[in-house]
Every structure is written in structure tokens, then in C-alpha cells.
RNA sequence: GGGUCCGUAGCUCAACAGGCAGAGCACCCGGCUGUUAACCGGGGGGUUGCAGGUUCGAGUCCUGCCGGGCCCGCCA
């Protein structure tokens, strides 16, 4: 008999197969009993009919409790009444191992679902639930889409170091790590400076990996450990990478709609909001965005924004509400952006940068820029920021030996997955979230 | 760093103005031949986060401590 995964059951209609998994739920109406079995690839209704089964098998039902590991055999049937469209008419059942205690997470009643925050102490079990299962499968699809996107455009994956001696963005906080005679190094906040070196060597590169920020940010959009994808392209201008960012986001959303529709439905995601994500995205400047905020303020909305400062998350939401797709905001004031961004030749008080704000209040998912490629100008900026010049000597070499225009951006995986899946908090979209107050489990 | 809310059964929550600590789910027992996070009947389950105070009497009021949630700033 063939052992199959639930996601492949459609290929075995009429055949007797074996499924190995865990008991997700059970119900009985006497002589007909139902098991919901999950095996990681899906959820399956299993039917036990008293007259068709030996009593010692039929009665095993009474022993079953949540999350027992079980092995079921039966005949696959197409069945409208079954969730998922297929069910298994049981012929044999084995309890591989019993749950030793009451399962700590209620799974049956929607009104009994604890606050998301409280569930994190059970994260190792919580990921077995339908919604978390769906979110993690969407995350996988997003990540896979990203690799396929860059692969098809012949970008070379370039893995920057995790241990770094200096900060990319001097203002944010770093996690120090003891490092032999060196004393202290830091966990990376961004691979960008290394990616710029990679772009000069390999043309089009991207990195995909974890980054760390020791910010005590307690919001639904922050983690201390999060994943980023960062492309960097030689000879690319700001407009070039804005096109790239737009294509990437559209592709990610398309792929999720194509391959993870069932999961979106389990999450009650409004799919029409995702279907609206098509090219072109609106492109506005910082000054345009500031005007929008001013208009909204005149309409009586409570907006606390001063021209010249960065947008807060409330302001981002107000701006994004005007559009049904991500909005790209360019040319922020130079003084609120890091040293490596190139000033706008038409207005040197601004830099050639872009933030992409996701719809529905999910906030900034991309930050990118055209990089300063002039040697003298870059030194000047490093000194202006009071950064340790010696640490940047290798970075300056990139401008010394055949400097070219180049641009790149970073896309936050968790914020993107949270937006696409409709999750309320980025902690839900990574298997084991790290926040200032939680590193367990 | 700032603001705000909450700790009662394994989980979610009640308990009016201080007066016998309760319900749903989970768990155990019984019933039901197509259930749809089924349903019906019964049962076991508590140091009310910890320490102190006020009171005839504290889950409830006061003080301190511990733990947690949500929002903002910073950012992706």
C-alpha cells in the first residue's frame, strides 16, 4: 500500500492508501465517526463506519485525543461534504504515540483562541494550527518567489557576512558579539555595503538572510531578528531599481495568489485587495506626500507631522489609504537619510531614495536608494556623520577603482508576508519571533 | 525611551457596591449511522501571579514586587 501526503490525495481517488499524521480534531454521531488528520501538507477528514470496521479498530476512536500521532489507512473518496473535497474511508487505524497531557491550546472554538501575544509561549505547538500553518506556507511561497524572480533575471546570490565590525546606519543600535582579539563585533543590520562590492564584481547581485537590530521597538512591525532580501545593481539609477521593486512585488503577489489561494481563504484574506496589486504603482515625492498630509490635516484628521521629518507609521497609513496598491515615495530630505545615499542633482537637499509603503497600513516594506558614487563626496559625508573613516576604507575603494552609478534596496520579508497574508503582527509570520522581551521558545 | 491595559481551572472568560469562586472549551464517563471548529447528559479539576496591609469578612480596596498584552517613537 502506498503511503501518501494529504496534498497529493487527489491522485489516488478509489485507491487504498496510508496517511501518517496527527489527530487535529474528532467528532462522532454514534456509529459514524470522523477524524480530522493533519500531516503538515494538509487537513483530511477520515470516516469511521461501525459496520465496516472490526470493533477493536472502531473503538480506538474513544482513546484518541488532540495531537496523538496516528497512522490511518483507507480508500480515497471525492466528497463534497468533506473539507478539502476528499475524504478517507477508514480501513485501519494505528495510534503511533499518545499525547501525554491535555493539549494546552484550545483548537475547537473560535471564541477560545487566546490573544496572539499570549500564544507565543506555545509557539512550538501553535504553528500546528490552521492559520499559522497557512501563514508559514505563504512565507515559504514569498521566499521561493523572490529567489525565482532574481534567478530568472540572472542575479547572482551573494551572501554578505553576519559578523560586521561597523554599523551601516550609524543611528540604529547594534547587537555586540565577543570576537577573539578583536574584542567586539556586531551582528549585521544590512548587507548593503558588502553588496555594493558584490555588484562591482558580479553586476547584479542579491542577498537573502537574517539581520539584527537591537532596537527596543515594541510594535506590530518590529522584530530584533528579521529577514531581508537586498538586490544591488551596477549602473542602475533610482528609476531602474524602482522598476525592479515594482516588478518584484507584483511577482510575489501573483505567485501567492496562484499557489496559496487555499491558505489565503483559511486566513479570510480579502483576495480582491491583492488582485489590485498591478503595475504601475503610484510614484510620489516626499514633498507630494507632505502635501497629502497637509490636506488631510485640513480635513480635520489628527496628524502630527513637521515638514523635513520622517513619516511616522500613522502618516504612512494616511498616505497609503489614497491608493489600492503599494505607493512609492521618493526624494526624502537628505538629513534624515543615511550617508551613502546620493543627493538629487536637481535639489541637493533631497536624496535619490525610495520607500515603498504597503497598502492597508502595513507600512514600509522597502527602503532603497541610488548610492553616492563620488569618492570625495562620500568621504565628506562619512566625516560629516562622524563615522570611523578607517572602517570604511574598503568601501571607499569601490569609488576609487572604477566607480559607477549603482542602486539597490532592501525588502523586509516579515512585513511583506504580514501584508500579503493579512497577519496582524510580524511576529506571526516568522516561525520563532525574536523581540526585545521574548527569545523563547 | 514614552503612553496605556491586564494577571481567576490546561485555554478563553464571568463573579453588581467587599459577603459560599462559576461557565464554555479541553480531559474522563455515557448517548447518537454523515459530522462540518457537531450535538445531548453526567463527572473530576482552583494557593484567584507573589508579599504585605485595611476589614468581622478581600478575586474585589491599598502598597510593593514579578509576569504579560496593546499603541507610539526608531526602522525593514
JSON list of N, CA and C in Angstrom, two decimals, chain A residues 259-314:
[
{"chain": "A", "resi": 259, "resn": "UNK", "atom": "N", "xyz": [-0.52, 30.07, -6.03]},
{"chain": "A", "resi": 259, "resn": "UNK", "atom": "CA", "xyz": [-0.17, 28.81, -5.35]},
{"chain": "A", "resi": 259, "resn": "UNK", "atom": "C", "xyz": [-0.63, 28.69, -3.91]},
{"chain": "A", "resi": 260, "resn": "UNK", "atom": "N", "xyz": [-1.14, 29.76, -3.32]},
{"chain": "A", "resi": 260, "resn": "UNK", "atom": "CA", "xyz": [-1.52, 29.69, -1.90]},
{"chain": "A", "resi": 260, "resn": "UNK", "atom": "C", "xyz": [-2.92, 30.25, -1.67]},
{"chain": "A", "resi": 261, "resn": "UNK", "atom": "N", "xyz": [-3.81, 29.98, -2.61]},
{"chain": "A", "resi": 261, "resn": "UNK", "atom": "CA", "xyz": [-5.16, 30.52, -2.51]},
{"chain": "A", "resi": 261, "resn": "UNK", "atom": "C", "xyz": [-5.93, 29.90, -1.34]},
{"chain": "A", "resi": 262, "resn": "UNK", "atom": "N", "xyz": [-5.77, 28.60, -1.17]},
{"chain": "A", "resi": 262, "resn": "UNK", "atom": "CA", "xyz": [-6.45, 27.93, -0.06]},
{"chain": "A", "resi": 262, "resn": "UNK", "atom": "C", "xyz": [-6.03, 28.54, 1.28]},
{"chain": "A", "resi": 263, "resn": "UNK", "atom": "N", "xyz": [-4.73, 28.79, 1.42]},
{"chain": "A", "resi": 263, "resn": "UNK", "atom": "CA", "xyz": [-4.22, 29.35, 2.68]},
{"chain": "A", "resi": 263, "resn": "UNK", "atom": "C", "xyz": [-4.80, 30.76, 2.90]},
{"chain": "A", "resi": 264, "resn": "UNK", "atom": "N", "xyz": [-4.88, 31.55, 1.83]},
{"chain": "A", "resi": 264, "resn": "UNK", "atom": "CA", "xyz": [-5.46, 32.90, 1.96]},
{"chain": "A", "resi": 264, "resn": "UNK", "atom": "C", "xyz": [-6.91, 32.80, 2.41]},
{"chain": "A", "resi": 265, "resn": "UNK", "atom": "N", "xyz": [-7.61, 31.78, 1.91]},
{"chain": "A", "resi": 265, "resn": "UNK", "atom": "CA", "xyz": [-9.01, 31.63, 2.31]},
{"chain": "A", "resi": 265, "resn": "UNK", "atom": "C", "xyz": [-9.12, 31.21, 3.78]},
{"chain": "A", "resi": 266, "resn": "UNK", "atom": "N", "xyz": [-8.25, 30.32, 4.22]},
{"chain": "A", "resi": 266, "resn": "UNK", "atom": "CA", "xyz": [-8.25, 29.94, 5.64]},
{"chain": "A", "resi": 266, "resn": "UNK", "atom": "C", "xyz": [-8.04, 31.17, 6.51]},
{"chain": "A", "resi": 267, "resn": "UNK", "atom": "N", "xyz": [-7.22, 32.10, 6.01]},
{"chain": "A", "resi": 267, "resn": "UNK", "atom": "CA", "xyz": [-6.91, 33.31, 6.78]},
{"chain": "A", "resi": 267, "resn": "UNK", "atom": "C", "xyz": [-7.98, 34.40, 6.61]},
{"chain": "A", "resi": 268, "resn": "UNK", "atom": "N", "xyz": [-9.01, 34.12, 5.79]},
{"chain": "A", "resi": 268, "resn": "UNK", "atom": "CA", "xyz": [-10.03, 35.12, 5.48]},
{"chain": "A", "resi": 268, "resn": "UNK", "atom": "C", "xyz": [-9.43, 36.38, 4.88]},
{"chain": "A", "resi": 269, "resn": "UNK", "atom": "N", "xyz": [-8.37, 36.23, 4.12]},
{"chain": "A", "resi": 269, "resn": "UNK", "atom": "CA", "xyz": [-7.75, 37.38, 3.48]},
{"chain": "A", "resi": 269, "resn": "UNK", "atom": "C", "xyz": [-8.66, 37.88, 2.37]},
{"chain": "A", "resi": 270, "resn": "UNK", "atom": "N", "xyz": [-8.81, 39.21, 2.31]},
{"chain": "A", "resi": 270, "resn": "UNK", "atom": "CA", "xyz": [-9.58, 39.81, 1.23]},
{"chain": "A", "resi": 270, "resn": "UNK", "atom": "C", "xyz": [-8.74, 39.74, -0.05]},
{"chain": "A", "resi": 271, "resn": "UNK", "atom": "N", "xyz": [-9.06, 38.76, -0.89]},
{"chain": "A", "resi": 271, "resn": "UNK", "atom": "CA", "xyz": [-8.23, 38.49, -2.06]},
{"chain": "A", "resi": 271, "resn": "UNK", "atom": "C", "xyz": [-8.29, 39.62, -3.09]},
{"chain": "A", "resi": 272, "resn": "UNK", "atom": "N", "xyz": [-9.43, 40.33, -3.12]},
{"chain": "A", "resi": 272, "resn": "UNK", "atom": "CA", "xyz": [-9.55, 41.42, -4.09]},
{"chain": "A", "resi": 272, "resn": "UNK", "atom": "C", "xyz": [-8.50, 42.50, -3.83]},
{"chain": "A", "resi": 273, "resn": "UNK", "atom": "N", "xyz": [-8.11, 42.66, -2.57]},
{"chain": "A", "resi": 273, "resn": "UNK", "atom": "CA", "xyz": [-7.08, 43.66, -2.26]},
{"chain": "A", "resi": 273, "resn": "UNK", "atom": "C", "xyz": [-5.74, 43.27, -2.85]},
{"chain": "A", "resi": 274, "resn": "UNK", "atom": "N", "xyz": [-5.49, 41.96, -2.93]},
{"chain": "A", "resi": 274, "resn": "UNK", "atom": "CA", "xyz": [-4.23, 41.50, -3.52]},
{"chain": "A", "resi": 274, "resn": "UNK", "atom": "C", "xyz": [-4.30, 41.54, -5.04]},
{"chain": "A", "resi": 275, "resn": "UNK", "atom": "N", "xyz": [-5.49, 41.24, -5.57]},
{"chain": "A", "resi": 275, "resn": "UNK", "atom": "CA", "xyz": [-5.63, 41.25, -7.03]},
{"chain": "A", "resi": 275, "resn": "UNK", "atom": "C", "xyz": [-5.46, 42.64, -7.61]},
{"chain": "A", "resi": 276, "resn": "UNK", "atom": "N", "xyz": [-5.64, 43.66, -6.77]},
{"chain": "A", "resi": 276, "resn": "UNK", "atom": "CA", "xyz": [-5.48, 45.04, -7.24]},
{"chain": "A", "resi": 276, "resn": "UNK", "atom": "C", "xyz": [-4.00, 45.42, -7.39]},
{"chain": "A", "resi": 277, "resn": "UNK", "atom": "N", "xyz": [-3.11, 44.59, -6.89]},
{"chain": "A", "resi": 277, "resn": "UNK", "atom": "CA", "xyz": [-1.68, 44.95, -6.88]},
{"chain": "A", "resi": 277, "resn": "UNK", "atom": "C", "xyz": [-1.07, 44.70, -8.27]},
{"chain": "A", "resi": 278, "resn": "UNK", "atom": "N", "xyz": [-1.20, 45.72, -9.13]},
{"chain": "A", "resi": 278, "resn": "UNK", "atom": "CA", "xyz": [-0.70, 45.62, -10.51]},
{"chain": "A", "resi": 278, "resn": "UNK", "atom": "C", "xyz": [0.12, 46.85, -10.82]},
{"chain": "A", "resi": 279, "resn": "UNK", "atom": "N", "xyz": [0.94, 46.73, -11.83]},
{"chain": "A", "resi": 279, "resn": "UNK", "atom": "CA", "xyz": [1.68, 47.90, -12.31]},
{"chain": "A", "resi": 279, "resn": "UNK", "atom": "C", "xyz": [0.72, 48.86, -13.01]},
{"chain": "A", "resi": 280, "resn": "UNK", "atom": "N", "xyz": [0.99, 50.17, -13.00]},
{"chain": "A", "resi": 280, "resn": "UNK", "atom": "CA", "xyz": [2.09, 50.82, -12.30]},
{"chain": "A", "resi": 280, "resn": "UNK", "atom": "C", "xyz": [1.69, 51.20, -10.87]},
{"chain": "A", "resi": 281, "resn": "UNK", "atom": "N", "xyz": [2.69, 51.23, -9.99]},
{"chain": "A", "resi": 281, "resn": "UNK", "atom": "CA", "xyz": [2.45, 51.77, -8.65]},
{"chain": "A", "resi": 281, "resn": "UNK", "atom": "C", "xyz": [2.54, 53.29, -8.71]},
{"chain": "A", "resi": 282, "resn": "UNK", "atom": "N", "xyz": [1.73, 53.97, -7.88]},
{"chain": "A", "resi": 282, "resn": "UNK", "atom": "CA", "xyz": [1.89, 55.42, -7.82]},
{"chain": "A", "resi": 282, "resn": "UNK", "atom": "C", "xyz": [3.29, 55.80, -7.33]},
{"chain": "A", "resi": 283, "resn": "UNK", "atom": "N", "xyz": [3.85, 56.82, -7.95]},
{"chain": "A", "resi": 283, "resn": "UNK", "atom": "CA", "xyz": [5.18, 57.31, -7.55]},
{"chain": "A", "resi": 283, "resn": "UNK", "atom": "C", "xyz": [5.06, 58.77, -7.18]},
{"chain": "A", "resi": 284, "resn": "UNK", "atom": "N", "xyz": [5.28, 59.08, -5.93]},
{"chain": "A", "resi": 284, "resn": "UNK", "atom": "CA", "xyz": [5.18, 60.47, -5.49]},
{"chain": "A", "resi": 284, "resn": "UNK", "atom": "C", "xyz": [6.45, 60.85, -4.75]},
{"chain": "A", "resi": 285, "resn": "UNK", "atom": "N", "xyz": [6.69, 62.14, -4.63]},
{"chain": "A", "resi": 285, "resn": "UNK", "atom": "CA", "xyz": [7.88, 62.59, -3.90]},
{"chain": "A", "resi": 285, "resn": "UNK", "atom": "C", "xyz": [7.52, 62.84, -2.44]},
{"chain": "A", "resi": 286, "resn": "UNK", "atom": "N", "xyz": [8.54, 63.00, -1.65]},
{"chain": "A", "resi": 286, "resn": "UNK", "atom": "CA", "xyz": [8.36, 63.37, -0.25]},
{"chain": "A", "resi": 286, "resn": "UNK", "atom": "C", "xyz": [7.50, 64.63, -0.15]},
{"chain": "A", "resi": 287, "resn": "UNK", "atom": "N", "xyz": [7.79, 65.60, -1.02]},
{"chain": "A", "resi": 287, "resn": "UNK", "atom": "CA", "xyz": [7.03, 66.85, -0.99]},
{"chain": "A", "resi": 287, "resn": "UNK", "atom": "C", "xyz": [5.55, 66.62, -1.32]},
{"chain": "A", "resi": 288, "resn": "UNK", "atom": "N", "xyz": [5.28, 65.72, -2.30]},
{"chain": "A", "resi": 288, "resn": "UNK", "atom": "CA", "xyz": [3.89, 65.37, -2.62]},
{"chain": "A", "resi": 288, "resn": "UNK", "atom": "C", "xyz": [3.21, 64.77, -1.40]},
{"chain": "A", "resi": 289, "resn": "UNK", "atom": "N", "xyz": [3.93, 63.85, -0.75]},
{"chain": "A", "resi": 289, "resn": "UNK", "atom": "CA", "xyz": [3.37, 63.15, 0.41]},
{"chain": "A", "resi": 289, "resn": "UNK", "atom": "C", "xyz": [3.09, 64.15, 1.54]},
{"chain": "A", "resi": 290, "resn": "UNK", "atom": "N", "xyz": [4.01, 65.09, 1.70]},
{"chain": "A", "resi": 290, "resn": "UNK", "atom": "CA", "xyz": [3.82, 66.11, 2.74]},
{"chain": "A", "resi": 290, "resn": "UNK", "atom": "C", "xyz": [2.56, 66.92, 2.44]},
{"chain": "A", "resi": 291, "resn": "UNK", "atom": "N", "xyz": [2.32, 67.17, 1.15]},
{"chain": "A", "resi": 291, "resn": "UNK", "atom": "CA", "xyz": [1.12, 67.92, 0.75]},
{"chain": "A", "resi": 291, "resn": "UNK", "atom": "C", "xyz": [-0.16, 67.13, 1.10]},
{"chain": "A", "resi": 292, "resn": "UNK", "atom": "N", "xyz": [-0.10, 65.83, 0.83]},
{"chain": "A", "resi": 292, "resn": "UNK", "atom": "CA", "xyz": [-1.26, 64.98, 1.16]},
{"chain": "A", "resi": 292, "resn": "UNK", "atom": "C", "xyz": [-1.57, 65.08, 2.65]},
{"chain": "A", "resi": 293, "resn": "UNK", "atom": "N", "xyz": [-0.52, 65.01, 3.46]},
{"chain": "A", "resi": 293, "resn": "UNK", "atom": "CA", "xyz": [-0.72, 65.06, 4.91]},
{"chain": "A", "resi": 293, "resn": "UNK", "atom": "C", "xyz": [-1.34, 66.39, 5.32]},
{"chain": "A", "resi": 294, "resn": "UNK", "atom": "N", "xyz": [-0.87, 67.43, 4.67]},
{"chain": "A", "resi": 294, "resn": "UNK", "atom": "CA", "xyz": [-1.40, 68.76, 4.98]},
{"chain": "A", "resi": 294, "resn": "UNK", "atom": "C", "xyz": [-2.89, 68.84, 4.64]},
{"chain": "A", "resi": 295, "resn": "UNK", "atom": "N", "xyz": [-3.24, 68.30, 3.46]},
{"chain": "A", "resi": 295, "resn": "UNK", "atom": "CA", "xyz": [-4.65, 68.28, 3.05]},
{"chain": "A", "resi": 295, "resn": "UNK", "atom": "C", "xyz": [-5.50, 67.54, 4.07]},
{"chain": "A", "resi": 296, "resn": "UNK", "atom": "N", "xyz": [-5.00, 66.36, 4.49]},
{"chain": "A", "resi": 296, "resn": "UNK", "atom": "CA", "xyz": [-5.77, 65.54, 5.43]},
{"chain": "A", "resi": 296, "resn": "UNK", "atom": "C", "xyz": [-5.90, 66.26, 6.77]},
{"chain": "A", "resi": 297, "resn": "UNK", "atom": "N", "xyz": [-4.86, 66.99, 7.11]},
{"chain": "A", "resi": 297, "resn": "UNK", "atom": "CA", "xyz": [-4.90, 67.72, 8.38]},
{"chain": "A", "resi": 297, "resn": "UNK", "atom": "C", "xyz": [-5.96, 68.81, 8.32]},
{"chain": "A", "resi": 298, "resn": "UNK", "atom": "N", "xyz": [-6.05, 69.46, 7.14]},
{"chain": "A", "resi": 298, "resn": "UNK", "atom": "CA", "xyz": [-7.06, 70.49, 6.98]},
{"chain": "A", "resi": 298, "resn": "UNK", "atom": "C", "xyz": [-8.46, 69.92, 7.03]},
{"chain": "A", "resi": 299, "resn": "UNK", "atom": "N", "xyz": [-8.59, 68.64, 6.59]},
{"chain": "A", "resi": 299, "resn": "UNK", "atom": "CA", "xyz": [-9.89, 67.98, 6.68]},
{"chain": "A", "resi": 299, "resn": "UNK", "atom": "C", "xyz": [-10.22, 67.60, 8.12]},
{"chain": "A", "resi": 300, "resn": "UNK", "atom": "N", "xyz": [-9.29, 67.86, 9.02]},
{"chain": "A", "resi": 300, "resn": "UNK", "atom": "CA", "xyz": [-9.58, 67.63, 10.42]},
{"chain": "A", "resi": 300, "resn": "UNK", "atom": "C", "xyz": [-8.98, 66.36, 11.00]},
{"chain": "A", "resi": 301, "resn": "UNK", "atom": "N", "xyz": [-8.13, 65.70, 10.21]},
{"chain": "A", "resi": 301, "resn": "UNK", "atom": "CA", "xyz": [-7.52, 64.49, 10.76]},
{"chain": "A", "resi": 301, "resn": "UNK", "atom": "C", "xyz": [-6.38, 64.83, 11.70]},
{"chain": "A", "resi": 302, "resn": "UNK", "atom": "N", "xyz": [-6.22, 63.98, 12.67]},
{"chain": "A", "resi": 302, "resn": "UNK", "atom": "CA", "xyz": [-5.20, 64.21, 13.69]},
{"chain": "A", "resi": 302, "resn": "UNK", "atom": "C", "xyz": [-3.84, 63.76, 13.15]},
{"chain": "A", "resi": 303, "resn": "UNK", "atom": "N", "xyz": [-3.10, 64.71, 12.62]},
{"chain": "A", "resi": 303, "resn": "UNK", "atom": "CA", "xyz": [-1.80, 64.38, 12.03]},
{"chain": "A", "resi": 303, "resn": "UNK", "atom": "C", "xyz": [-0.71, 65.24, 12.66]},
{"chain": "A", "resi": 304, "resn": "UNK", "atom": "N", "xyz": [0.30, 64.56, 13.13]},
{"chain": "A", "resi": 304, "resn": "UNK", "atom": "CA", "xyz": [1.41, 65.25, 13.80]},
{"chain": "A", "resi": 304, "resn": "UNK", "atom": "C", "xyz": [2.63, 65.10, 12.91]},
{"chain": "A", "resi": 305, "resn": "UNK", "atom": "N", "xyz": [2.76, 66.01, 11.95]},
{"chain": "A", "resi": 305, "resn": "UNK", "atom": "CA", "xyz": [3.86, 65.90, 11.01]},
{"chain": "A", "resi": 305, "resn": "UNK", "atom": "C", "xyz": [4.49, 67.27, 10.80]},
{"chain": "A", "resi": 306, "resn": "UNK", "atom": "N", "xyz": [5.81, 67.31, 10.85]},
{"chain": "A", "resi": 306, "resn": "UNK", "atom": "CA", "xyz": [6.54, 68.54, 10.59]},
{"chain": "A", "resi": 306, "resn": "UNK", "atom": "C", "xyz": [7.35, 68.34, 9.31]},
{"chain": "A", "resi": 307, "resn": "UNK", "atom": "N", "xyz": [7.24, 69.27, 8.38]},
{"chain": "A", "resi": 307, "resn": "UNK", "atom": "CA", "xyz": [7.99, 69.15, 7.13]},
{"chain": "A", "resi": 307, "resn": "UNK", "atom": "C", "xyz": [9.49, 69.04, 7.44]},
{"chain": "A", "resi": 308, "resn": "UNK", "atom": "N", "xyz": [10.13, 68.06, 6.77]},
{"chain": "A", "resi": 308, "resn": "UNK", "atom": "CA", "xyz": [11.56, 67.86, 6.99]},
{"chain": "A", "resi": 308, "resn": "UNK", "atom": "C", "xyz": [11.84, 66.64, 7.83]},
{"chain": "A", "resi": 309, "resn": "UNK", "atom": "N", "xyz": [10.80, 66.16, 8.51]},
{"chain": "A", "resi": 309, "resn": "UNK", "atom": "CA", "xyz": [10.99, 64.96, 9.32]},
{"chain": "A", "resi": 309, "resn": "UNK", "atom": "C", "xyz": [10.45, 63.73, 8.61]},
{"chain": "A", "resi": 310, "resn": "UNK", "atom": "N", "xyz": [10.82, 62.56, 9.14]},
{"chain": "A", "resi": 310, "resn": "UNK", "atom": "CA", "xyz": [10.36, 61.33, 8.53]},
{"chain": "A", "resi": 310, "resn": "UNK", "atom": "C", "xyz": [8.89, 61.10, 8.87]},
{"chain": "A", "resi": 311, "resn": "UNK", "atom": "N", "xyz": [8.22, 60.29, 8.04]},
{"chain": "A", "resi": 311, "resn": "UNK", "atom": "CA", "xyz": [6.82, 59.99, 8.31]},
{"chain": "A", "resi": 311, "resn": "UNK", "atom": "C", "xyz": [6.73, 58.94, 9.41]},
{"chain": "A", "resi": 312, "resn": "UNK", "atom": "N", "xyz": [5.80, 59.14, 10.33]},
{"chain": "A", "resi": 312, "resn": "UNK", "atom": "CA", "xyz": [5.52, 58.10, 11.32]},
{"chain": "A", "resi": 312, "resn": "UNK", "atom": "C", "xyz": [4.58, 57.08, 10.71]},
{"chain": "A", "resi": 313, "resn": "UNK", "atom": "N", "xyz": [4.31, 56.03, 11.46]},
{"chain": "A", "resi": 313, "resn": "UNK", "atom": "CA", "xyz": [3.51, 54.97, 10.86]},
{"chain": "A", "resi": 313, "resn": "UNK", "atom": "C", "xyz": [2.07, 55.43, 10.62]},
{"chain": "A", "resi": 314, "resn": "UNK", "atom": "N", "xyz": [1.56, 56.32, 11.46]},
{"chain": "A", "resi": 314, "resn": "UNK", "atom": "CA", "xyz": [0.21, 56.84, 11.20]},
{"chain": "A", "resi": 314, "resn": "UNK", "atom": "C", "xyz": [0.18, 57.63, 9.90]}
]
